[in-house]
Short mmCIF file of C-alpha atoms in Angstrom, two decimals:
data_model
loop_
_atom_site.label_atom_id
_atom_site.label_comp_id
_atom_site.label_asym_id
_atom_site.label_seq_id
_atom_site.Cartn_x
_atom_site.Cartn_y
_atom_site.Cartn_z
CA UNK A 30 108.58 147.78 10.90
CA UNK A 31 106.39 147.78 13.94
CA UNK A 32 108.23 148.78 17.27
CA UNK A 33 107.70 147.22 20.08
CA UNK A 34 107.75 149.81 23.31
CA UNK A 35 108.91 147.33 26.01
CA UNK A 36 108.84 149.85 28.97
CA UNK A 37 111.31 147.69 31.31
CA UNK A 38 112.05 150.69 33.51
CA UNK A 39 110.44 153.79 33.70
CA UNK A 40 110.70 156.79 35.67
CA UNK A 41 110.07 160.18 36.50
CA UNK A 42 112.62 162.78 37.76
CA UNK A 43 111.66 165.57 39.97
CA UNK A 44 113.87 168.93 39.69
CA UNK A 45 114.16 170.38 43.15
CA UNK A 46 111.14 172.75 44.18
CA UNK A 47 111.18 176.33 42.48
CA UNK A 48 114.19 178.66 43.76
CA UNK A 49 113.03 182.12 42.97
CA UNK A 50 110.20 181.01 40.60
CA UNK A 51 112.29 179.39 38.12
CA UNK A 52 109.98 176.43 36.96
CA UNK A 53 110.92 173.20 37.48
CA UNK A 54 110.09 170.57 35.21
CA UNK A 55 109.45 166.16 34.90
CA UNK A 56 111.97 164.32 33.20
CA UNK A 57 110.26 160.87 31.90
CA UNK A 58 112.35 157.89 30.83
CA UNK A 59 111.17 154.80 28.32
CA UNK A 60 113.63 151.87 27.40
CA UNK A 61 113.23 149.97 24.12
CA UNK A 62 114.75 146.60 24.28
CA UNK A 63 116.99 145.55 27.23
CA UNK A 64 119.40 147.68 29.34
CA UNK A 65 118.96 150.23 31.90
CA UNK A 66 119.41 154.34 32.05
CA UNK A 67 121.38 155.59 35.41
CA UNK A 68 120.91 159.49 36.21
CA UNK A 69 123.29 161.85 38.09
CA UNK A 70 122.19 165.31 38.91
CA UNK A 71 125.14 167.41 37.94
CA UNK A 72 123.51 170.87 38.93
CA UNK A 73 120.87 171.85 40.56
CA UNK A 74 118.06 174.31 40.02
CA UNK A 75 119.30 177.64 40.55
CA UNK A 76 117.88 180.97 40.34
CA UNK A 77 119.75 181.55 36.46
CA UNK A 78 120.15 177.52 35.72
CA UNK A 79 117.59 174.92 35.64
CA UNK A 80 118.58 171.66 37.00
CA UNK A 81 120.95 169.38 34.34
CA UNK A 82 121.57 165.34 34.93
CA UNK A 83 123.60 162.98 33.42
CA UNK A 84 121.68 160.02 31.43
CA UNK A 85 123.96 156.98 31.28
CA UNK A 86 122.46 153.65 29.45
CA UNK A 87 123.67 150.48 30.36
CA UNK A 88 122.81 147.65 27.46
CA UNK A 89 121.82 144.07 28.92
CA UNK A 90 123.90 141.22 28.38
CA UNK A 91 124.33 140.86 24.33
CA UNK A 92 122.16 144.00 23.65
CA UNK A 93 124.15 147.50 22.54
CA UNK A 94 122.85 150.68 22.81
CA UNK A 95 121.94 152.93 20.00
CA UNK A 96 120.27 155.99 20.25
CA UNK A 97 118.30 158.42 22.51
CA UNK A 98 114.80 159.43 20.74
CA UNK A 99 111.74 161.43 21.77
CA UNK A 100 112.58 164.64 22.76
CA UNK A 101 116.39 163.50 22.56
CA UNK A 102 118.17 162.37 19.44
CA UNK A 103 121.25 161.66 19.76
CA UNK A 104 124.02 158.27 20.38
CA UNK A 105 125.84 160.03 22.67
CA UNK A 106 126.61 158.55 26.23
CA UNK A 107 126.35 159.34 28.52
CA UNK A 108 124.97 162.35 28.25
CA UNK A 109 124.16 165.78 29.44
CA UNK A 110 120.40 167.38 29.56
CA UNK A 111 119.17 170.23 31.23
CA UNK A 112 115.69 170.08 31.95
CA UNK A 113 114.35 173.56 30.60
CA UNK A 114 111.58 172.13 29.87
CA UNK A 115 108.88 168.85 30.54
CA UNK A 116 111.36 165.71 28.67
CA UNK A 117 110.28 162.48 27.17
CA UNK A 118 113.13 160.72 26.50
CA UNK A 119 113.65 156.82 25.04
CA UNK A 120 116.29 155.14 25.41
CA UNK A 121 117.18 152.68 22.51
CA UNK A 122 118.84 148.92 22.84
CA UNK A 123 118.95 146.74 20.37
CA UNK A 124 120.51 143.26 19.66
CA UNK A 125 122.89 142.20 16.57
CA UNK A 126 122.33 139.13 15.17
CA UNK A 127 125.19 137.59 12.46
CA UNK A 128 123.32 135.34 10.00
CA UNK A 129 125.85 134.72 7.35
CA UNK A 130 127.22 131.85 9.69
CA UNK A 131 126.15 128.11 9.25
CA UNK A 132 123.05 126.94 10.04
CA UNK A 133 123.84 125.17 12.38
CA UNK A 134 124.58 127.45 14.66
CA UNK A 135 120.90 129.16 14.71
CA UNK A 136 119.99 125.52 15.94
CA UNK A 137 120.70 127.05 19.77
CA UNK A 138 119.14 130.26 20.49
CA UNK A 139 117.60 132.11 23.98
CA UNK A 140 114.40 130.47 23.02
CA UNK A 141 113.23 127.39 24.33
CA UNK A 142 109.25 126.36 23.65
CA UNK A 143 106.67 124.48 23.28
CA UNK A 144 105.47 124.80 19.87
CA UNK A 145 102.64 122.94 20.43
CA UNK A 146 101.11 124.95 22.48
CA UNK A 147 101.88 128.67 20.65
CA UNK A 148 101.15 127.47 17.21
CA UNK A 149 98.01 125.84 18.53
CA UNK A 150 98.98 122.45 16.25
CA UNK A 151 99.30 119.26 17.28
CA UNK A 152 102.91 117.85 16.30
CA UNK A 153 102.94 119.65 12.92
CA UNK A 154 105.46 122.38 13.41
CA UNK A 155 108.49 121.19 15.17
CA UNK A 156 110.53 119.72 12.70
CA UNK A 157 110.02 122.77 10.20
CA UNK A 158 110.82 125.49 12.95
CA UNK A 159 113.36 128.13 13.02
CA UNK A 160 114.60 130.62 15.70
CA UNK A 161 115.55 133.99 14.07
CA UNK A 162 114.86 138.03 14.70
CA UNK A 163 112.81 138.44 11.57
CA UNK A 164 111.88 142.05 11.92
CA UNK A 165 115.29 143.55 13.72
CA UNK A 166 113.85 144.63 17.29
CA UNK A 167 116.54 142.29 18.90
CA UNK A 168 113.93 139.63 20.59
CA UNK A 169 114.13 136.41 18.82
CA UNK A 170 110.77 135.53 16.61
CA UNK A 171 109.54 131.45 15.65
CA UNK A 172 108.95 130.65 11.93
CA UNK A 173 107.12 127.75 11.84
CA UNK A 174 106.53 125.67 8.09
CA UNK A 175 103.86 122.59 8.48
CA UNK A 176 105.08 118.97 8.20
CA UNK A 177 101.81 117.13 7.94
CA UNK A 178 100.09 114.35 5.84
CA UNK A 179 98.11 115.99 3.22
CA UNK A 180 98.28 116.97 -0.47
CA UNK A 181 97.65 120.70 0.68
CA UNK A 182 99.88 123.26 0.47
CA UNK A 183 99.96 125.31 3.89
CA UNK A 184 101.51 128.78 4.44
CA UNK A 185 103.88 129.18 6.76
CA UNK A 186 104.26 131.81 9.50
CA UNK A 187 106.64 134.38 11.29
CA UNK A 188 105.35 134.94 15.13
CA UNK A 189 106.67 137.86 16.40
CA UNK A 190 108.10 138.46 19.70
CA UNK A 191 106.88 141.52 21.64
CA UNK A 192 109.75 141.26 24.17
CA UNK A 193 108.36 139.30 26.78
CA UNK A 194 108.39 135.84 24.78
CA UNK A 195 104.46 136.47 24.07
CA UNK A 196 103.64 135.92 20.17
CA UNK A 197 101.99 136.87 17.38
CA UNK A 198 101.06 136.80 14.12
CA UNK A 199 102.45 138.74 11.58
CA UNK A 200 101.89 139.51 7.56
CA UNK A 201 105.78 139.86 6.96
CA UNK A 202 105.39 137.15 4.15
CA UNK A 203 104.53 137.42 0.41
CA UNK A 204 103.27 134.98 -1.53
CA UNK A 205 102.99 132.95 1.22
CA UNK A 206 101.96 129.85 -1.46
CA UNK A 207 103.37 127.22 1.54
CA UNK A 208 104.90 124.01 1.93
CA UNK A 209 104.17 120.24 1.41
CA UNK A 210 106.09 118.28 3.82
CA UNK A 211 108.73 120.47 5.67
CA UNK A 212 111.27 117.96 7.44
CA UNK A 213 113.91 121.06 8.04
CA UNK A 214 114.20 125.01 7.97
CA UNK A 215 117.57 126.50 8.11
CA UNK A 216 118.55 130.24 8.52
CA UNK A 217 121.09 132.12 6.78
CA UNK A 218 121.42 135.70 5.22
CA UNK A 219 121.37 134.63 1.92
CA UNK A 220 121.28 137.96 0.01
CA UNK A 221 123.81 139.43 2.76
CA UNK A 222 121.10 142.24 3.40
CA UNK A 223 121.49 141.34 7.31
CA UNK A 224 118.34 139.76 8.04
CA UNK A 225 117.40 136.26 8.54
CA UNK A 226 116.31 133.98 5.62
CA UNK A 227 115.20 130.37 5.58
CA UNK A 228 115.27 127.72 3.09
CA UNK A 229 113.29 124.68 3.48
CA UNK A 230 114.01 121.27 2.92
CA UNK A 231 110.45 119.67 1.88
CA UNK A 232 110.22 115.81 1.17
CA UNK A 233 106.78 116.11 0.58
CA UNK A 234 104.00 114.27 2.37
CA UNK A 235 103.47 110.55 3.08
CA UNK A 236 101.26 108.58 0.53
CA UNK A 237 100.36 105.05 1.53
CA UNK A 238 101.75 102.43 -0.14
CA UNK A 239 103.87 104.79 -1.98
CA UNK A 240 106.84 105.75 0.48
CA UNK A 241 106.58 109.62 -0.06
CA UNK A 242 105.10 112.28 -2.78
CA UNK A 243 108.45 113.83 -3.03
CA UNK A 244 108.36 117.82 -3.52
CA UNK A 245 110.63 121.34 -4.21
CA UNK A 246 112.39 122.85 -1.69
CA UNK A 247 111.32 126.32 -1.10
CA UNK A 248 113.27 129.89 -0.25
CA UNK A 249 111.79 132.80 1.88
CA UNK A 250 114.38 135.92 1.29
CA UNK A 251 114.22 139.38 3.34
CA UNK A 252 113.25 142.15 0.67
CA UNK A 253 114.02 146.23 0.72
CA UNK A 254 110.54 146.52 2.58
CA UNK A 255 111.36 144.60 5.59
CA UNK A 256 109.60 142.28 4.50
CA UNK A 257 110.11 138.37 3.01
CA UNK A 258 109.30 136.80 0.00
CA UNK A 259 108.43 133.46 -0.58
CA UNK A 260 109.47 131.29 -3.42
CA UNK A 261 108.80 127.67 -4.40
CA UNK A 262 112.63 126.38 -5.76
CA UNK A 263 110.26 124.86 -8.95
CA UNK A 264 113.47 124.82 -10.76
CA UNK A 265 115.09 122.16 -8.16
CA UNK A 266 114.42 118.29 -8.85
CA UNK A 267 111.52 116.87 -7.28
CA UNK A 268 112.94 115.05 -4.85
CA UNK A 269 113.25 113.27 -1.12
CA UNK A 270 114.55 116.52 0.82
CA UNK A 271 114.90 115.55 4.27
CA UNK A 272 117.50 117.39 5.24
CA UNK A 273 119.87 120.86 4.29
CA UNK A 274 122.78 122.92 5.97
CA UNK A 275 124.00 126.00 4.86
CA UNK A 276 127.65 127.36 4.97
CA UNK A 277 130.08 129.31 2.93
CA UNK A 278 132.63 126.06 1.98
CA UNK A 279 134.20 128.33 -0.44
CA UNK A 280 134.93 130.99 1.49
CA UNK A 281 133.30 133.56 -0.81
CA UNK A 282 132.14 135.23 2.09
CA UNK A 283 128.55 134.34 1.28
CA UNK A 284 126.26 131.20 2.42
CA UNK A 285 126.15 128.18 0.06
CA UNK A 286 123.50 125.36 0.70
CA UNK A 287 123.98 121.38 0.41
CA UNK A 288 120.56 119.44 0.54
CA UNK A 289 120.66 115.54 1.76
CA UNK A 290 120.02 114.83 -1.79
CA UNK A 291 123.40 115.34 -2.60
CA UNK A 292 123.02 118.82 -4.45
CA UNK A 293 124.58 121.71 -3.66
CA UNK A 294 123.62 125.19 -4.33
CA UNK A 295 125.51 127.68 -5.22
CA UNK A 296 125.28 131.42 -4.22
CA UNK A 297 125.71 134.43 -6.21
CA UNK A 298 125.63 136.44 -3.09
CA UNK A 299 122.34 138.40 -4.09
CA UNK A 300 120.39 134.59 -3.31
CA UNK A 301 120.07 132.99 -5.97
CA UNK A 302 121.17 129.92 -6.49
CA UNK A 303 123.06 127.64 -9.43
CA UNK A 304 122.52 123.65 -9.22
CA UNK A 305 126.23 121.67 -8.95
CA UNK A 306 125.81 117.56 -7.86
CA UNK A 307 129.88 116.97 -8.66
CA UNK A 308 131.17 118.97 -5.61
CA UNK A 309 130.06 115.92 -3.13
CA UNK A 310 131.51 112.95 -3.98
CA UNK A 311 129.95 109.97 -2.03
CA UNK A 312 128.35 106.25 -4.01
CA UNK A 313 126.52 105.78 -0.56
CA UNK A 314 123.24 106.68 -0.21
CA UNK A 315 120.92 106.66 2.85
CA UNK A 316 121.89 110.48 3.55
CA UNK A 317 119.05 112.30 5.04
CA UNK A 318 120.82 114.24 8.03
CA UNK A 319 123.60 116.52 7.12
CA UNK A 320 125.18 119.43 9.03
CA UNK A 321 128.04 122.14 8.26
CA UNK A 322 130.86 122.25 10.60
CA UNK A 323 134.52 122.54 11.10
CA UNK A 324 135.63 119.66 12.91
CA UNK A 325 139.65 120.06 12.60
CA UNK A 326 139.48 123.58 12.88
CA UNK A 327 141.19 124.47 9.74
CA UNK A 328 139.14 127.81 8.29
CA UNK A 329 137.20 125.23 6.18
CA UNK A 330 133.63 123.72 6.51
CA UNK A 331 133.38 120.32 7.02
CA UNK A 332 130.42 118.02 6.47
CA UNK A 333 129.19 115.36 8.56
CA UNK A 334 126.04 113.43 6.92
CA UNK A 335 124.36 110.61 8.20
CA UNK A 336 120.59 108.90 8.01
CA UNK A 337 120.01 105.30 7.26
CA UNK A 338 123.04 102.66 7.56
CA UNK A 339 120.97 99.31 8.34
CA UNK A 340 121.63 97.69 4.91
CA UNK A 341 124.58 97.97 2.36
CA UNK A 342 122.60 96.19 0.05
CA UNK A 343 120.06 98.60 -0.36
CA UNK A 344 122.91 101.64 -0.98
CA UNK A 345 123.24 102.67 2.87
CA UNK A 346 126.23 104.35 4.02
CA UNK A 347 128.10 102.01 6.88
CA UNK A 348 127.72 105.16 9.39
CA UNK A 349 128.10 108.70 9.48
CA UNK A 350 131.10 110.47 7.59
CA UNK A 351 132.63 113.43 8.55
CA UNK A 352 133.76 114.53 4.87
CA UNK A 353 136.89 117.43 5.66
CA UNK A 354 136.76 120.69 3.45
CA UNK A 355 138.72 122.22 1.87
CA UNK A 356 137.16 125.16 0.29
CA UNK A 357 136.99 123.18 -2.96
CA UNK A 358 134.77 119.97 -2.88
CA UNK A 359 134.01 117.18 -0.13
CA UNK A 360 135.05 113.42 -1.41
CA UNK A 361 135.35 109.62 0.23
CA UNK A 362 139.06 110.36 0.85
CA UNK A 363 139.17 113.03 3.04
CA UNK A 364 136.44 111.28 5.19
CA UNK A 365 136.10 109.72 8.44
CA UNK A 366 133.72 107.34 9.37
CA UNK A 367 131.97 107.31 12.60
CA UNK A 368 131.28 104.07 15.19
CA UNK A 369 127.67 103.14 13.98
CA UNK A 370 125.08 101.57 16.61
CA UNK A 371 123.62 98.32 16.36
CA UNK A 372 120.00 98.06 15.68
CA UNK A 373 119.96 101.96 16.27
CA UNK A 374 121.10 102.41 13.08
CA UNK A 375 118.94 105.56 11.78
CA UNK A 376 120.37 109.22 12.69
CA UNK A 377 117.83 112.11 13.24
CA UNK A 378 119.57 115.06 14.12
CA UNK A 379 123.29 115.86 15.15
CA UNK A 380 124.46 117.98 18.16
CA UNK A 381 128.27 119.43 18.43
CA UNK A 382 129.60 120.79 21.48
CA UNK A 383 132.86 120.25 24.56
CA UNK A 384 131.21 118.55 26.81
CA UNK A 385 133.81 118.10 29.34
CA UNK A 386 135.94 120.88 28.83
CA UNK A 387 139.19 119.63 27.86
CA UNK A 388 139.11 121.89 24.27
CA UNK A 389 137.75 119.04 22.13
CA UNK A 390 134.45 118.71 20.80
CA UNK A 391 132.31 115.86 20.94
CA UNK A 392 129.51 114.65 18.69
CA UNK A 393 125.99 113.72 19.93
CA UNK A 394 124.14 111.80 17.27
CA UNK A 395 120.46 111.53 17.68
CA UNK A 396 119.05 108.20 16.87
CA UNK A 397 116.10 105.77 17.21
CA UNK A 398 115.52 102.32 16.08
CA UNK A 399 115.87 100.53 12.52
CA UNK A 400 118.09 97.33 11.31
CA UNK A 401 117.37 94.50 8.67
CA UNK A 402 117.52 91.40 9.85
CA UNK A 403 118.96 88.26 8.00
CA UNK A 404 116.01 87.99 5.93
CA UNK A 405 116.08 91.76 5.17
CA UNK A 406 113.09 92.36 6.94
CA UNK A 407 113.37 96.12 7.98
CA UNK A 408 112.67 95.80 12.27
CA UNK A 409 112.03 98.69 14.56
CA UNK A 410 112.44 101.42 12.14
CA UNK A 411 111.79 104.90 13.95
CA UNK A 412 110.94 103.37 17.34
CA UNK A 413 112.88 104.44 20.18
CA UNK A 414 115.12 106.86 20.59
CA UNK A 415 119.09 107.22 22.05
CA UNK A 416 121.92 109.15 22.00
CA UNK A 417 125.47 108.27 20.93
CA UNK A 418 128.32 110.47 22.42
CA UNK A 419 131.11 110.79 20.44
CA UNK A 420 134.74 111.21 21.66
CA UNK A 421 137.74 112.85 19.87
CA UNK A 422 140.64 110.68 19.43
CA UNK A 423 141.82 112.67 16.61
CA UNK A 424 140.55 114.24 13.21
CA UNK A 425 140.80 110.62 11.95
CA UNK A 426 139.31 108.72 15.12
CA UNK A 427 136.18 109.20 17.43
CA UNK A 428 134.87 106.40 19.85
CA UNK A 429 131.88 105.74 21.22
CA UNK A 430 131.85 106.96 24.87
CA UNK A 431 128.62 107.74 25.64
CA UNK A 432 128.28 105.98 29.18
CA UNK A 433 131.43 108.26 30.06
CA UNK A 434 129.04 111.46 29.34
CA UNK A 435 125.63 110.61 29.86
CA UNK A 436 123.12 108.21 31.97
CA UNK A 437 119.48 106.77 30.69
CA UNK A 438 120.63 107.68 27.11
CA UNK A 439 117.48 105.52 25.72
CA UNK A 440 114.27 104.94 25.75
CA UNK A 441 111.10 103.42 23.98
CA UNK A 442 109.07 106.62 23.54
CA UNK A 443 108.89 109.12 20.99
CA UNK A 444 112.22 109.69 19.01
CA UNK A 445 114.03 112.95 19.44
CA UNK A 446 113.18 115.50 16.56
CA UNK A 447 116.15 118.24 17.60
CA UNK A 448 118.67 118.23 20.26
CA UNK A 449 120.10 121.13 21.39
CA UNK A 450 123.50 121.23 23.97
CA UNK A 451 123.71 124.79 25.26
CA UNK A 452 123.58 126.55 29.24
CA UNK A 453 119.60 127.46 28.79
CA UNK A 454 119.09 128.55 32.29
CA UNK A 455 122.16 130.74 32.37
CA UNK A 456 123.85 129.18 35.39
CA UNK A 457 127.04 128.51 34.18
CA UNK A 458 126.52 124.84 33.47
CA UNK A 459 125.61 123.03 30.34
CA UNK A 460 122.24 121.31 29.49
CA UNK A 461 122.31 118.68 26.83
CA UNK A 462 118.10 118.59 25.72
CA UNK A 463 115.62 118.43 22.94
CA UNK A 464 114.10 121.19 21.09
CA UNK A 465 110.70 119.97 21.54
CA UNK A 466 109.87 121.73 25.05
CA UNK A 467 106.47 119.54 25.28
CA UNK A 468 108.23 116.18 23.81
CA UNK A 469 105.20 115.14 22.18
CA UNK A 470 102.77 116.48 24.65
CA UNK A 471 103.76 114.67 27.40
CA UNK A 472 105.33 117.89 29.04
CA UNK A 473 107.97 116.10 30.34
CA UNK A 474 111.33 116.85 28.03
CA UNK A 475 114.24 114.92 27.95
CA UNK A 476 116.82 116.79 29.54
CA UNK A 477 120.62 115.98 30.68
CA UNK A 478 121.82 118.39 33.23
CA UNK A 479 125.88 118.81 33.60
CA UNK A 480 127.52 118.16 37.34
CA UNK A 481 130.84 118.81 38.79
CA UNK A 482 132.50 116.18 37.16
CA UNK A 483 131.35 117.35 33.77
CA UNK A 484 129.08 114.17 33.79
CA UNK A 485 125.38 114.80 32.18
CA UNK A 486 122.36 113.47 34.97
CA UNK A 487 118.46 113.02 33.38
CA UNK A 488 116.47 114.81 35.25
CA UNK A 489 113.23 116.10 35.45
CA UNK A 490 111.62 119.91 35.54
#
């Protein structure tokens, strides 16, 4: 694994001058990762003793230390040196990440970019992005899996993060035979080796006059080398996979997977998978955006799925269902179903979070346009884009509150890809915005920033 020296502080300390020709010597400190080293002289240079300090590291916010290296090695601190000689002495910090969560919660992360831009793509990389630390150096990396047009496989890529949010390119991947059409990438730990995996949800590209050239889903696990290898899941149907969430719903203590086709996969805990379509139980269709979550709070996963509910006669769910776990399956009757929107009727993306503080969470749904009209004409489909707050009644009721939460909710532009509700700038306060940094190169992201009154204001950076 390459290191990345990220010399945030460094500094030489002088012994006092010579006392009856004892030598003095330089002390030099390097910090990898984020934190600080404090020194305290404890003695000074004296004719028999040379002069000893006291090297205390301080880890940053989220970051631990680990280790003293160079001439050093040691995890003690703080610790004692006595400078008999010149010293070079690094001081380690690194940040633990937990990926054998759900997915969904590796939808937030410290990140926030425009893909655009770093990939140097136009619009092909955001919705098959991921946020994960793919080589352990505690600075968040980009994977990025193409979503274009074209019969053409493409590889896809791990950018590495050198510390100061400046990327690269890296060779981490084997087999690197690519993707079709990748709509989502989720992260997990799927062999529970601590690293980051992803599994990608590919519905293949668009064919016209056709719909879609629907394709396998494909798996890129961490091996013994630090490295990942990349598998196409040839053994899956070929099929529509717009969306996936990952979870452990059995609470095996490793991550399962559910794909918006309905199919779950199974872990063995080593990463691979076993095929099982009986564990949802839904005669709906229209499912394309699903998420892993407990709602009620009850140790169990929940799922909420969602997509296209414009027309029961063509198999469309009425709106999206929160489906309750219970370690075993998910089924119609322990489901809720959620207000739907008038002529906003397709959801994109989901976001979960308390927006106002009072120890319930609400649900943003992420929408834009599509209905059938009374001669089943499909209208507006994918134009426009709002957002549908959410409010907790109870496990069995939410209403539609959104004008309670949110202004200028709407809009004809672009549709939302990702939206993300997290405190981004670190101030305390909550921002409720989309993961697209450039939306659609027009550099000017929707963004929602939270007031005193726990009331979300659009405003503009």
């Amino acid at each position: 694994m390459r290191i990345l020296s990220i010399c945030l502080l460094t500094f030489v300390l002088s012994c006092s001058e010579d006392l009856d020709n004892l030598p003095t010597y330089n002390l030099t400190i390097s910090i990898e990762g984020e934190g600080e080293v404090f020194q305290e002289t404890i003695s000074d240079v004296t004719p028999s003793n040379h002069e000893e300090v006291e090297l205390n590291a301080v880890a940053s916010e989220n970051w631990t230390f680990v280790k003293w290296e160079g001439d050093l090695d040691s995890s003690e601190n703080p610790i004692r040196v006595i400078l008999d000689e010149p010293k070079n002495i690094n001081a380690k910090f690194i940040r633990y990440f937990d990926y054998n969560q759900p997915s969904y919660f590796f939808k937030n992360s410290d990140l926030w970019l425009d893909l655009n831009e770093i990939s140097g793509t136009n619009q092909r990389n955001n919705t098959g992005s991921a946020i994960a630390d793919f080589n352990n150096d505690g600075y968040n990396d980009i994977f990025l899996a193409e979503s274009g047009n074209s019969a053409d496989l493409d590889p896809v890529q791990i950018l590495l993060n050198d510390g100061g949010n400046n990327f690269y390119s890296s060779d981490l991947i084997n087999n690197n035979i690519g993707t079709d059409a990748t709509r989502k990438s989720i992260v997990g730990d799927y062999n529970l080796d601590g690293m980051p995996d992803i599994f990608m949800a590919d519905h293949g590209h668009e064919v016209p006059g056709v719909f879609f050239d629907f394709a396998h889903p494909s798996l890129m696990l961490s091996n013994e080398n630090n490295t990942y290898d990349f598998t196409t899941l040839t053994d899956l149907p070929l099929e529509f996979y717009h969306g996936a969430a990952s979870g452990d719903f059995d609470n095996d203590g490793d991550l399962d997977i559910f794909c918006s086709t309905k199919l779950f996969l199974i872990n063995d805990g080593n990463g691979a998978f076993s095929q099982n379509t009986s564990l949802f139980q839904e005669n709906s269709g229209g499912i394309y955006t699903v998420e892993f979550y407990d709602f009620n709070k009850d140790g169990f996963l929940d799922l909420i799925c969602g997509g296209h509910s414009m027309f029961d006669g063509w198999g469309d769910m009425p709106s999206s269902k929160i489906y309750y776990g219970n370690g075993v399956d998910f089924t119609e009757t322990r489901s809720v179903t959620l207000p739907n929107l008038q002529e906003w009727e397709v959801t994109v993306d989901y976001a979960i979070a308390d927006l106002n503080g009072d120890g319930n969470e609400e649900i943003l749904l992420v929408r834009t346009g599509g209905y059938v009209n009374e001669n089943n004409e499909m209208i507006n489909f994918y134009n426009g884009w709002r957002i549908q707050v959410l409010e907790k009644i109870s496990d069995d009721e939410y209403i539609d509150n959104t004008s309670k939460f949110m202004n200028n909710y709407y809009g004809n532009s672009q549709w939302i890809v990702r939206l993300r509700v997290q405190d981004i700038d670190n101030d305390g306060k909550l921002e409720i915005f989309e993961n697209d940094r450039s939306n659609h190169q027009t550099n000017n992201p929707r963004v929602w920033k939270q007031n005193s009154e726990n009331f979300y204001e659009r405003i503009n950076l």
